[in-house]
Amino acid sequence: MSEATPARSLSHESRRSFLLRKLHSLTGAIPVGGFLVFHFWTNAKALQGQERFDDAVAEIARMPYLPALEIGLVVLPLAFHALYGVKLALEGKPNVGKYTYSRNWMYTMQRVTGVLALAFIGFHMWEYWAQKWLGRMAPQEFYPRLCANMASTVGGVPVIALVYLFGIAASVFHFANGLWGFCFSWGITVSRRAQRMAAVAFGVVGLLVFLLGANTVIYFATGAALPGTASAAADGARTCADLPPPATARRAAGAPEEPIAPAPH
């Protein structure tokens, strides 16, 4: 009789790698992915004017234990998912040139968009979330800052708005394709038919989430929204059109620079 294979403990390298991959998939699907959709939904209130947007931000700020929730449900899961994802990306060996299967391409794109999404999210968090935590920006400043940044141009090109559109596209692809990987790795979609149905379903989800986020960027950059998606602002509500244009737009129009107030003595 052959000897029984000894059970491996959780500390064994193979078991540890298996559990970390499962945790990586789980954190991307639920806390990080869920927050992505929630964040886009909250920001979409901007289409109703600054007052509605500020109310949505203030409502979040009034949540009990907000710092603990932000750290425990957003920052730590995101940090783990990002760092372990970079490790997986560096260890991966893409071979799409040899095996041009669709899922092989999706595997490669998942790694590429993960790195791009990490860079974009880090940039976005530094620009707004970190500035709020450091006391350099009040929540009421988010709306005018977003209007100014998205509408600003370099040589007539809205660079920041384009960065946000590409960053949102990378983040949403990584999220939607990650949902497919989550269902596959957790044994939810076992059959080929279930996997094909999941690919279609999550593709539609990804498209809708992308349109939700991109629509807000387009609004901040141009003051307009995608056809059929605009939420009418209340009468008298302050919008981006009521705010002074960014300095780059004033210079392009030949308008004089606004005078800088002297520092108080």
PDB file of C-alpha atoms in Angstrom:
ATOM      1  CA  MET A   1       0.000   0.000   0.000  1.00  0.00           C
ATOM      2  CA  SER A   2       1.230   3.488  -0.793  1.00  0.00           C
ATOM      3  CA  GLU A   3       1.797   5.931   1.987  1.00  0.00           C
ATOM      4  CA  ALA A   4      -0.860   8.596   2.504  1.00  0.00           C
ATOM      5  CA  THR A   5       0.156  12.064   1.386  1.00  0.00           C
ATOM      6  CA  PRO A   6       0.581  14.222   4.490  1.00  0.00           C
ATOM      7  CA  ALA A   7      -1.777  17.171   4.769  1.00  0.00           C
ATOM      8  CA  ARG A   8      -0.095  20.460   4.123  1.00  0.00           C
ATOM      9  CA  SER A   9      -0.447  23.234   6.667  1.00  0.00           C
ATOM     10  CA  LEU A  10      -1.626  26.733   5.782  1.00  0.00           C
ATOM     11  CA  SER A  11       1.946  27.954   6.188  1.00  0.00           C
ATOM     12  CA  HIS A  12       3.165  25.693   3.396  1.00  0.00           C
ATOM     13  CA  GLU A  13       4.301  27.681   0.359  1.00  0.00           C
ATOM     14  CA  SER A  14       1.840  26.084  -2.067  1.00  0.00           C
ATOM     15  CA  ARG A  15      -1.113  26.564   0.282  1.00  0.00           C
ATOM     16  CA  ARG A  16      -0.070  30.122   1.098  1.00  0.00           C
ATOM     17  CA  SER A  17       0.152  31.026  -2.591  1.00  0.00           C
ATOM     18  CA  PHE A  18      -3.254  29.455  -3.218  1.00  0.00           C
ATOM     19  CA  LEU A  19      -4.892  31.397  -0.379  1.00  0.00           C
ATOM     20  CA  LEU A  20      -3.236  34.686  -1.359  1.00  0.00           C
ATOM     21  CA  ARG A  21      -4.502  34.312  -4.922  1.00  0.00           C
ATOM     22  CA  LYS A  22      -8.001  33.652  -3.632  1.00  0.00           C
ATOM     23  CA  LEU A  23      -7.818  36.673  -1.354  1.00  0.00           C
ATOM     24  CA  HIS A  24      -6.459  38.774  -4.214  1.00  0.00           C
ATOM     25  CA  SER A  25      -9.415  37.788  -6.389  1.00  0.00           C
ATOM     26  CA  LEU A  26     -11.899  38.397  -3.575  1.00  0.00           C
ATOM     27  CA  THR A  27     -10.612  41.858  -2.649  1.00  0.00           C
ATOM     28  CA  GLY A  28     -10.751  42.949  -6.270  1.00  0.00           C
ATOM     29  CA  ALA A  29     -14.349  41.818  -6.705  1.00  0.00           C
ATOM     30  CA  ILE A  30     -16.005  43.019  -3.512  1.00  0.00           C
ATOM     31  CA  PRO A  31     -14.400  45.854  -1.528  1.00  0.00           C
ATOM     32  CA  VAL A  32     -12.331  47.413  -4.303  1.00  0.00           C
ATOM     33  CA  GLY A  33     -14.709  46.779  -7.198  1.00  0.00           C
ATOM     34  CA  GLY A  34     -17.746  47.699  -5.146  1.00  0.00           C
ATOM     35  CA  PHE A  35     -16.145  50.968  -4.093  1.00  0.00           C
ATOM     36  CA  LEU A  36     -15.275  51.737  -7.729  1.00  0.00           C
ATOM     37  CA  VAL A  37     -18.945  51.535  -8.746  1.00  0.00           C
ATOM     38  CA  PHE A  38     -20.064  53.459  -5.651  1.00  0.00           C
ATOM     39  CA  HIS A  39     -17.471  56.181  -6.330  1.00  0.00           C
ATOM     40  CA  PHE A  40     -18.605  56.601  -9.930  1.00  0.00           C
ATOM     41  CA  TRP A  41     -22.251  56.723  -8.839  1.00  0.00           C
ATOM     42  CA  THR A  42     -21.550  59.401  -6.231  1.00  0.00           C
ATOM     43  CA  ASN A  43     -19.509  61.508  -8.654  1.00  0.00           C
ATOM     44  CA  ALA A  44     -22.324  61.331 -11.205  1.00  0.00           C
ATOM     45  CA  LYS A  45     -24.324  63.609  -8.870  1.00  0.00           C
ATOM     46  CA  ALA A  46     -22.121  66.383 -10.288  1.00  0.00           C
ATOM     47  CA  LEU A  47     -24.409  66.489 -13.327  1.00  0.00           C
ATOM     48  CA  GLN A  48     -27.097  67.916 -11.033  1.00  0.00           C
ATOM     49  CA  GLY A  49     -24.924  70.837  -9.955  1.00  0.00           C
ATOM     50  CA  GLN A  50     -22.406  71.612  -7.251  1.00  0.00           C
ATOM     51  CA  GLU A  51     -24.967  71.705  -4.436  1.00  0.00           C
ATOM     52  CA  ARG A  52     -26.138  68.147  -5.144  1.00  0.00           C
ATOM     53  CA  PHE A  53     -22.542  66.960  -5.507  1.00  0.00           C
ATOM     54  CA  ASP A  54     -21.488  68.661  -2.246  1.00  0.00           C
ATOM     55  CA  ASP A  55     -24.489  67.123  -0.476  1.00  0.00           C
ATOM     56  CA  ALA A  56     -23.461  63.654  -1.631  1.00  0.00           C
ATOM     57  CA  VAL A  57     -19.880  64.221  -0.435  1.00  0.00           C
ATOM     58  CA  ALA A  58     -21.107  65.656   2.880  1.00  0.00           C
ATOM     59  CA  GLU A  59     -23.408  62.666   3.381  1.00  0.00           C
ATOM     60  CA  ILE A  60     -20.417  60.355   3.108  1.00  0.00           C
ATOM     61  CA  ALA A  61     -18.399  62.590   5.454  1.00  0.00           C
ATOM     62  CA  ARG A  62     -21.139  62.265   8.104  1.00  0.00           C
ATOM     63  CA  MET A  63     -20.898  58.460   8.166  1.00  0.00           C
ATOM     64  CA  PRO A  64     -19.891  57.148  11.599  1.00  0.00           C
ATOM     65  CA  TYR A  65     -16.395  55.685  11.854  1.00  0.00           C
ATOM     66  CA  LEU A  66     -15.564  57.028   8.383  1.00  0.00           C
ATOM     67  CA  PRO A  67     -11.745  56.972   8.813  1.00  0.00           C
ATOM     68  CA  ALA A  68     -11.869  53.340   9.977  1.00  0.00           C
ATOM     69  CA  LEU A  69     -14.156  52.423   7.071  1.00  0.00           C
ATOM     70  CA  GLU A  70     -11.924  54.154   4.540  1.00  0.00           C
ATOM     71  CA  ILE A  71      -8.806  52.441   5.864  1.00  0.00           C
ATOM     72  CA  GLY A  72     -10.370  49.023   6.487  1.00  0.00           C
ATOM     73  CA  LEU A  73     -12.646  48.718   3.449  1.00  0.00           C
ATOM     74  CA  VAL A  74     -10.803  50.757   0.826  1.00  0.00           C
ATOM     75  CA  VAL A  75      -7.145  51.544   1.519  1.00  0.00           C
ATOM     76  CA  LEU A  76      -5.962  48.220   2.967  1.00  0.00           C
ATOM     77  CA  PRO A  77      -7.820  45.957   0.483  1.00  0.00           C
ATOM     78  CA  LEU A  78      -6.691  48.194  -2.375  1.00  0.00           C
ATOM     79  CA  ALA A  79      -3.087  48.152  -1.150  1.00  0.00           C
ATOM     80  CA  PHE A  80      -3.053  44.360  -0.839  1.00  0.00           C
ATOM     81  CA  HIS A  81      -4.770  43.847  -4.194  1.00  0.00           C
ATOM     82  CA  ALA A  82      -2.395  46.270  -5.905  1.00  0.00           C
ATOM     83  CA  LEU A  83       0.862  45.012  -4.369  1.00  0.00           C
ATOM     84  CA  TYR A  84       0.052  41.326  -4.827  1.00  0.00           C
ATOM     85  CA  GLY A  85      -1.222  42.090  -8.317  1.00  0.00           C
ATOM     86  CA  VAL A  86       2.114  43.697  -9.214  1.00  0.00           C
ATOM     87  CA  LYS A  87       3.849  40.572  -7.905  1.00  0.00           C
ATOM     88  CA  LEU A  88       1.667  38.378 -10.115  1.00  0.00           C
ATOM     89  CA  ALA A  89       2.254  40.644 -13.101  1.00  0.00           C
ATOM     90  CA  LEU A  90       6.045  40.456 -12.661  1.00  0.00           C
ATOM     91  CA  GLU A  91       5.930  36.669 -12.270  1.00  0.00           C
ATOM     92  CA  GLY A  92       3.609  36.166 -15.244  1.00  0.00           C
ATOM     93  CA  LYS A  93       4.952  35.024 -18.606  1.00  0.00           C
ATOM     94  CA  PRO A  94       2.663  36.339 -21.360  1.00  0.00           C
ATOM     95  CA  ASN A  95       2.717  34.189 -24.500  1.00  0.00           C
ATOM     96  CA  VAL A  96      -0.014  35.753 -26.623  1.00  0.00           C
ATOM     97  CA  GLY A  97       2.381  35.784 -29.554  1.00  0.00           C
ATOM     98  CA  LYS A  98       2.439  31.967 -29.481  1.00  0.00           C
ATOM     99  CA  TYR A  99      -1.071  31.182 -28.224  1.00  0.00           C
ATOM    100  CA  THR A 100      -3.525  33.785 -29.495  1.00  0.00           C
ATOM    101  CA  TYR A 101      -6.559  32.491 -27.610  1.00  0.00           C
ATOM    102  CA  SER A 102      -9.064  35.058 -26.368  1.00  0.00           C
ATOM    103  CA  ARG A 103      -8.599  34.126 -22.714  1.00  0.00           C
ATOM    104  CA  ASN A 104      -4.841  34.322 -23.189  1.00  0.00           C
ATOM    105  CA  TRP A 105      -5.260  37.906 -24.395  1.00  0.00           C
ATOM    106  CA  MET A 106      -7.568  38.619 -21.469  1.00  0.00           C
ATOM    107  CA  TYR A 107      -4.933  37.283 -19.066  1.00  0.00           C
ATOM    108  CA  THR A 108      -2.323  39.636 -20.545  1.00  0.00           C
ATOM    109  CA  MET A 109      -4.688  42.605 -20.642  1.00  0.00           C
ATOM    110  CA  GLN A 110      -5.645  41.960 -17.019  1.00  0.00           C
ATOM    111  CA  ARG A 111      -2.019  42.365 -15.981  1.00  0.00           C
ATOM    112  CA  VAL A 112      -1.433  45.436 -18.181  1.00  0.00           C
ATOM    113  CA  THR A 113      -4.614  47.240 -17.121  1.00  0.00           C
ATOM    114  CA  GLY A 114      -3.878  46.407 -13.496  1.00  0.00           C
ATOM    115  CA  VAL A 115      -0.594  48.335 -13.643  1.00  0.00           C
ATOM    116  CA  LEU A 116      -2.242  51.229 -15.522  1.00  0.00           C
ATOM    117  CA  ALA A 117      -5.165  51.316 -13.085  1.00  0.00           C
ATOM    118  CA  LEU A 118      -2.774  51.345 -10.123  1.00  0.00           C
ATOM    119  CA  ALA A 119      -0.928  54.370 -11.519  1.00  0.00           C
ATOM    120  CA  PHE A 120      -4.191  56.177 -12.266  1.00  0.00           C
ATOM    121  CA  ILE A 121      -5.799  55.449  -8.888  1.00  0.00           C
ATOM    122  CA  GLY A 122      -2.643  56.539  -7.086  1.00  0.00           C
ATOM    123  CA  PHE A 123      -2.649  59.809  -9.036  1.00  0.00           C
ATOM    124  CA  HIS A 124      -6.353  60.398  -8.350  1.00  0.00           C
ATOM    125  CA  MET A 125      -6.099  59.601  -4.644  1.00  0.00           C
ATOM    126  CA  TRP A 126      -3.130  61.952  -4.254  1.00  0.00           C
ATOM    127  CA  GLU A 127      -4.943  64.764  -6.065  1.00  0.00           C
ATOM    128  CA  TYR A 128      -8.087  64.653  -3.895  1.00  0.00           C
ATOM    129  CA  TRP A 129      -8.304  62.050  -1.111  1.00  0.00           C
ATOM    130  CA  ALA A 130      -4.782  62.643   0.212  1.00  0.00           C
ATOM    131  CA  GLN A 131      -5.178  66.425  -0.002  1.00  0.00           C
ATOM    132  CA  LYS A 132      -8.341  66.178   2.084  1.00  0.00           C
ATOM    133  CA  TRP A 133      -6.605  64.026   4.698  1.00  0.00           C
ATOM    134  CA  LEU A 134      -3.643  66.429   4.816  1.00  0.00           C
ATOM    135  CA  GLY A 135      -5.994  69.353   5.381  1.00  0.00           C
ATOM    136  CA  ARG A 136      -5.001  71.058   2.134  1.00  0.00           C
ATOM    137  CA  MET A 137      -8.414  70.808   0.482  1.00  0.00           C
ATOM    138  CA  ALA A 138     -11.935  71.017   1.864  1.00  0.00           C
ATOM    139  CA  PRO A 139     -14.620  68.728   0.390  1.00  0.00           C
ATOM    140  CA  GLN A 140     -16.408  71.851  -0.923  1.00  0.00           C
ATOM    141  CA  GLU A 141     -13.379  72.468  -3.161  1.00  0.00           C
ATOM    142  CA  PHE A 142     -13.669  69.148  -4.996  1.00  0.00           C
ATOM    143  CA  TYR A 143     -16.274  70.328  -7.510  1.00  0.00           C
ATOM    144  CA  PRO A 144     -14.564  73.549  -8.675  1.00  0.00           C
ATOM    145  CA  ARG A 145     -11.175  71.784  -8.713  1.00  0.00           C
ATOM    146  CA  LEU A 146     -12.576  68.986 -10.875  1.00  0.00           C
ATOM    147  CA  CYS A 147     -14.166  71.503 -13.237  1.00  0.00           C
ATOM    148  CA  ALA A 148     -10.906  73.428 -13.584  1.00  0.00           C
ATOM    149  CA  ASN A 149      -8.662  70.375 -13.965  1.00  0.00           C
ATOM    150  CA  MET A 150     -10.828  68.548 -16.514  1.00  0.00           C
ATOM    151  CA  ALA A 151     -11.413  71.675 -18.617  1.00  0.00           C
ATOM    152  CA  SER A 152      -7.750  72.716 -18.625  1.00  0.00           C
ATOM    153  CA  THR A 153      -5.814  72.124 -21.826  1.00  0.00           C
ATOM    154  CA  VAL A 154      -2.223  71.906 -23.009  1.00  0.00           C
ATOM    155  CA  GLY A 155      -1.907  73.144 -26.574  1.00  0.00           C
ATOM    156  CA  GLY A 156      -5.662  72.820 -26.935  1.00  0.00           C
ATOM    157  CA  VAL A 157      -5.664  69.182 -25.750  1.00  0.00           C
ATOM    158  CA  PRO A 158      -7.585  68.347 -22.518  1.00  0.00           C
ATOM    159  CA  VAL A 159      -4.755  66.237 -21.133  1.00  0.00           C
ATOM    160  CA  ILE A 160      -6.171  65.662 -17.634  1.00  0.00           C
ATOM    161  CA  ALA A 161      -9.598  64.676 -18.984  1.00  0.00           C
ATOM    162  CA  LEU A 162      -7.978  62.214 -21.396  1.00  0.00           C
ATOM    163  CA  VAL A 163      -5.867  60.760 -18.582  1.00  0.00           C
ATOM    164  CA  TYR A 164      -9.058  60.214 -16.597  1.00  0.00           C
ATOM    165  CA  LEU A 165     -10.868  58.608 -19.534  1.00  0.00           C
ATOM    166  CA  PHE A 166      -7.995  56.193 -20.196  1.00  0.00           C
ATOM    167  CA  GLY A 167      -7.571  55.557 -16.468  1.00  0.00           C
ATOM    168  CA  ILE A 168     -11.260  54.800 -16.044  1.00  0.00           C
ATOM    169  CA  ALA A 169     -11.174  52.493 -19.084  1.00  0.00           C
ATOM    170  CA  ALA A 170      -8.212  50.556 -17.639  1.00  0.00           C
ATOM    171  CA  SER A 171      -9.794  50.352 -14.180  1.00  0.00           C
ATOM    172  CA  VAL A 172     -13.168  49.194 -15.480  1.00  0.00           C
ATOM    173  CA  PHE A 173     -11.682  46.577 -17.811  1.00  0.00           C
ATOM    174  CA  HIS A 174      -9.595  45.244 -14.932  1.00  0.00           C
ATOM    175  CA  PHE A 175     -12.693  45.169 -12.724  1.00  0.00           C
ATOM    176  CA  ALA A 176     -15.046  43.517 -15.247  1.00  0.00           C
ATOM    177  CA  ASN A 177     -12.519  40.928 -16.429  1.00  0.00           C
ATOM    178  CA  GLY A 178     -11.561  40.362 -12.805  1.00  0.00           C
ATOM    179  CA  LEU A 179     -15.172  39.487 -12.014  1.00  0.00           C
ATOM    180  CA  TRP A 180     -14.986  36.771 -14.662  1.00  0.00           C
ATOM    181  CA  GLY A 181     -11.757  35.488 -13.117  1.00  0.00           C
ATOM    182  CA  PHE A 182     -13.296  35.612  -9.640  1.00  0.00           C
ATOM    183  CA  CYS A 183     -16.286  33.481 -10.693  1.00  0.00           C
ATOM    184  CA  PHE A 184     -13.996  31.026 -12.470  1.00  0.00           C
ATOM    185  CA  SER A 185     -11.440  30.676  -9.670  1.00  0.00           C
ATOM    186  CA  TRP A 186     -14.085  30.354  -6.971  1.00  0.00           C
ATOM    187  CA  GLY A 187     -15.934  27.595  -8.845  1.00  0.00           C
ATOM    188  CA  ILE A 188     -19.049  29.664  -9.585  1.00  0.00           C
ATOM    189  CA  THR A 189     -18.807  29.263 -13.370  1.00  0.00           C
ATOM    190  CA  VAL A 190     -17.716  25.667 -13.957  1.00  0.00           C
ATOM    191  CA  SER A 191     -19.091  24.804 -17.384  1.00  0.00           C
ATOM    192  CA  ARG A 192     -17.995  26.375 -20.665  1.00  0.00           C
ATOM    193  CA  ARG A 193     -21.515  27.700 -21.193  1.00  0.00           C
ATOM    194  CA  ALA A 194     -21.523  29.402 -17.779  1.00  0.00           C
ATOM    195  CA  GLN A 195     -18.146  30.954 -18.523  1.00  0.00           C
ATOM    196  CA  ARG A 196     -19.344  32.311 -21.872  1.00  0.00           C
ATOM    197  CA  MET A 197     -22.486  33.738 -20.262  1.00  0.00           C
ATOM    198  CA  ALA A 198     -20.388  35.326 -17.516  1.00  0.00           C
ATOM    199  CA  ALA A 199     -18.080  36.899 -20.116  1.00  0.00           C
ATOM    200  CA  VAL A 200     -21.060  38.507 -21.875  1.00  0.00           C
ATOM    201  CA  ALA A 201     -22.711  39.618 -18.624  1.00  0.00           C
ATOM    202  CA  PHE A 202     -19.558  41.172 -17.170  1.00  0.00           C
ATOM    203  CA  GLY A 203     -18.773  42.764 -20.516  1.00  0.00           C
ATOM    204  CA  VAL A 204     -22.118  44.567 -20.362  1.00  0.00           C
ATOM    205  CA  VAL A 205     -21.513  45.504 -16.723  1.00  0.00           C
ATOM    206  CA  GLY A 206     -18.099  46.894 -17.628  1.00  0.00           C
ATOM    207  CA  LEU A 207     -19.523  48.971 -20.477  1.00  0.00           C
ATOM    208  CA  LEU A 208     -22.216  50.473 -18.235  1.00  0.00           C
ATOM    209  CA  VAL A 209     -19.745  51.260 -15.443  1.00  0.00           C
ATOM    210  CA  PHE A 210     -17.357  52.857 -17.939  1.00  0.00           C
ATOM    211  CA  LEU A 211     -20.142  55.049 -19.353  1.00  0.00           C
ATOM    212  CA  LEU A 212     -21.088  56.066 -15.812  1.00  0.00           C
ATOM    213  CA  GLY A 213     -17.565  57.226 -15.010  1.00  0.00           C
ATOM    214  CA  ALA A 214     -16.721  58.643 -18.444  1.00  0.00           C
ATOM    215  CA  ASN A 215     -19.956  60.644 -18.561  1.00  0.00           C
ATOM    216  CA  THR A 216     -18.938  62.546 -15.422  1.00  0.00           C
ATOM    217  CA  VAL A 217     -15.489  63.294 -16.853  1.00  0.00           C
ATOM    218  CA  ILE A 218     -17.038  64.569 -20.089  1.00  0.00           C
ATOM    219  CA  TYR A 219     -19.395  66.772 -18.075  1.00  0.00           C
ATOM    220  CA  PHE A 220     -16.576  68.278 -16.007  1.00  0.00           C
ATOM    221  CA  ALA A 221     -14.491  68.849 -19.155  1.00  0.00           C
ATOM    222  CA  THR A 222     -17.177  70.255 -21.462  1.00  0.00           C
ATOM    223  CA  GLY A 223     -20.278  71.057 -19.402  1.00  0.00           C
ATOM    224  CA  ALA A 224     -22.237  68.557 -21.516  1.00  0.00           C
ATOM    225  CA  ALA A 225     -23.146  64.918 -20.960  1.00  0.00           C
ATOM    226  CA  LEU A 226     -23.708  61.902 -23.170  1.00  0.00           C
ATOM    227  CA  PRO A 227     -27.093  61.999 -24.972  1.00  0.00           C
ATOM    228  CA  GLY A 228     -29.926  60.711 -22.839  1.00  0.00           C
ATOM    229  CA  THR A 229     -27.882  60.516 -19.631  1.00  0.00           C
ATOM    230  CA  ALA A 230     -27.914  64.054 -18.251  1.00  0.00           C
ATOM    231  CA  SER A 231     -29.652  64.659 -14.934  1.00  0.00           C
ATOM    232  CA  ALA A 232     -31.177  68.111 -15.031  1.00  0.00           C
ATOM    233  CA  ALA A 233     -29.724  70.486 -12.468  1.00  0.00           C
ATOM    234  CA  ALA A 234     -32.175  72.302 -10.250  1.00  0.00           C
ATOM    235  CA  ASP A 235     -33.035  75.886 -11.117  1.00  0.00           C
ATOM    236  CA  GLY A 236     -30.289  78.170  -9.876  1.00  0.00           C
ATOM    237  CA  ALA A 237     -27.892  75.287  -9.194  1.00  0.00           C
ATOM    238  CA  ARG A 238     -24.238  76.156  -9.663  1.00  0.00           C
ATOM    239  CA  THR A 239     -22.535  74.216 -12.458  1.00  0.00           C
ATOM    240  CA  CYS A 240     -19.097  74.249 -14.079  1.00  0.00           C
ATOM    241  CA  ALA A 241     -20.375  76.907 -16.485  1.00  0.00           C
ATOM    242  CA  ASP A 242     -20.820  79.295 -13.535  1.00  0.00           C
ATOM    243  CA  LEU A 243     -17.217  78.919 -12.399  1.00  0.00           C
ATOM    244  CA  PRO A 244     -14.334  80.995 -13.788  1.00  0.00           C
ATOM    245  CA  PRO A 245     -12.457  79.201 -16.576  1.00  0.00           C
ATOM    246  CA  PRO A 246      -9.012  77.759 -15.800  1.00  0.00           C
ATOM    247  CA  ALA A 247      -5.976  79.915 -16.429  1.00  0.00           C
ATOM    248  CA  THR A 248      -5.038  78.010 -19.595  1.00  0.00           C
ATOM    249  CA  ALA A 249      -8.427  78.750 -21.141  1.00  0.00           C
ATOM    250  CA  ARG A 250      -8.182  82.442 -20.208  1.00  0.00           C
ATOM    251  CA  ARG A 251      -4.747  82.711 -21.805  1.00  0.00           C
ATOM    252  CA  ALA A 252      -5.943  80.951 -24.974  1.00  0.00           C
ATOM    253  CA  ALA A 253      -8.800  83.439 -25.270  1.00  0.00           C
ATOM    254  CA  GLY A 254      -6.411  86.369 -24.772  1.00  0.00           C
ATOM    255  CA  ALA A 255      -8.039  87.392 -21.504  1.00  0.00           C
ATOM    256  CA  PRO A 256      -5.850  89.081 -18.899  1.00  0.00           C
ATOM    257  CA  GLU A 257      -4.713  87.058 -15.943  1.00  0.00           C
ATOM    258  CA  GLU A 258      -6.676  87.530 -12.732  1.00  0.00           C
ATOM    259  CA  PRO A 259      -4.712  89.717 -10.316  1.00  0.00           C
ATOM    260  CA  ILE A 260      -3.144  87.963  -7.382  1.00  0.00           C
ATOM    261  CA  ALA A 261      -4.276  89.385  -4.098  1.00  0.00           C
ATOM    262  CA  PRO A 262      -1.426  90.613  -1.899  1.00  0.00           C
ATOM    263  CA  ALA A 263      -0.597  88.463   1.075  1.00  0.00           C
ATOM    264  CA  PRO A 264      -1.925  89.845   4.359  1.00  0.00           C
ATOM    265  CA  HIS A 265       0.638  91.420   6.666  1.00  0.00           C
TER     266      HIS A 265
END
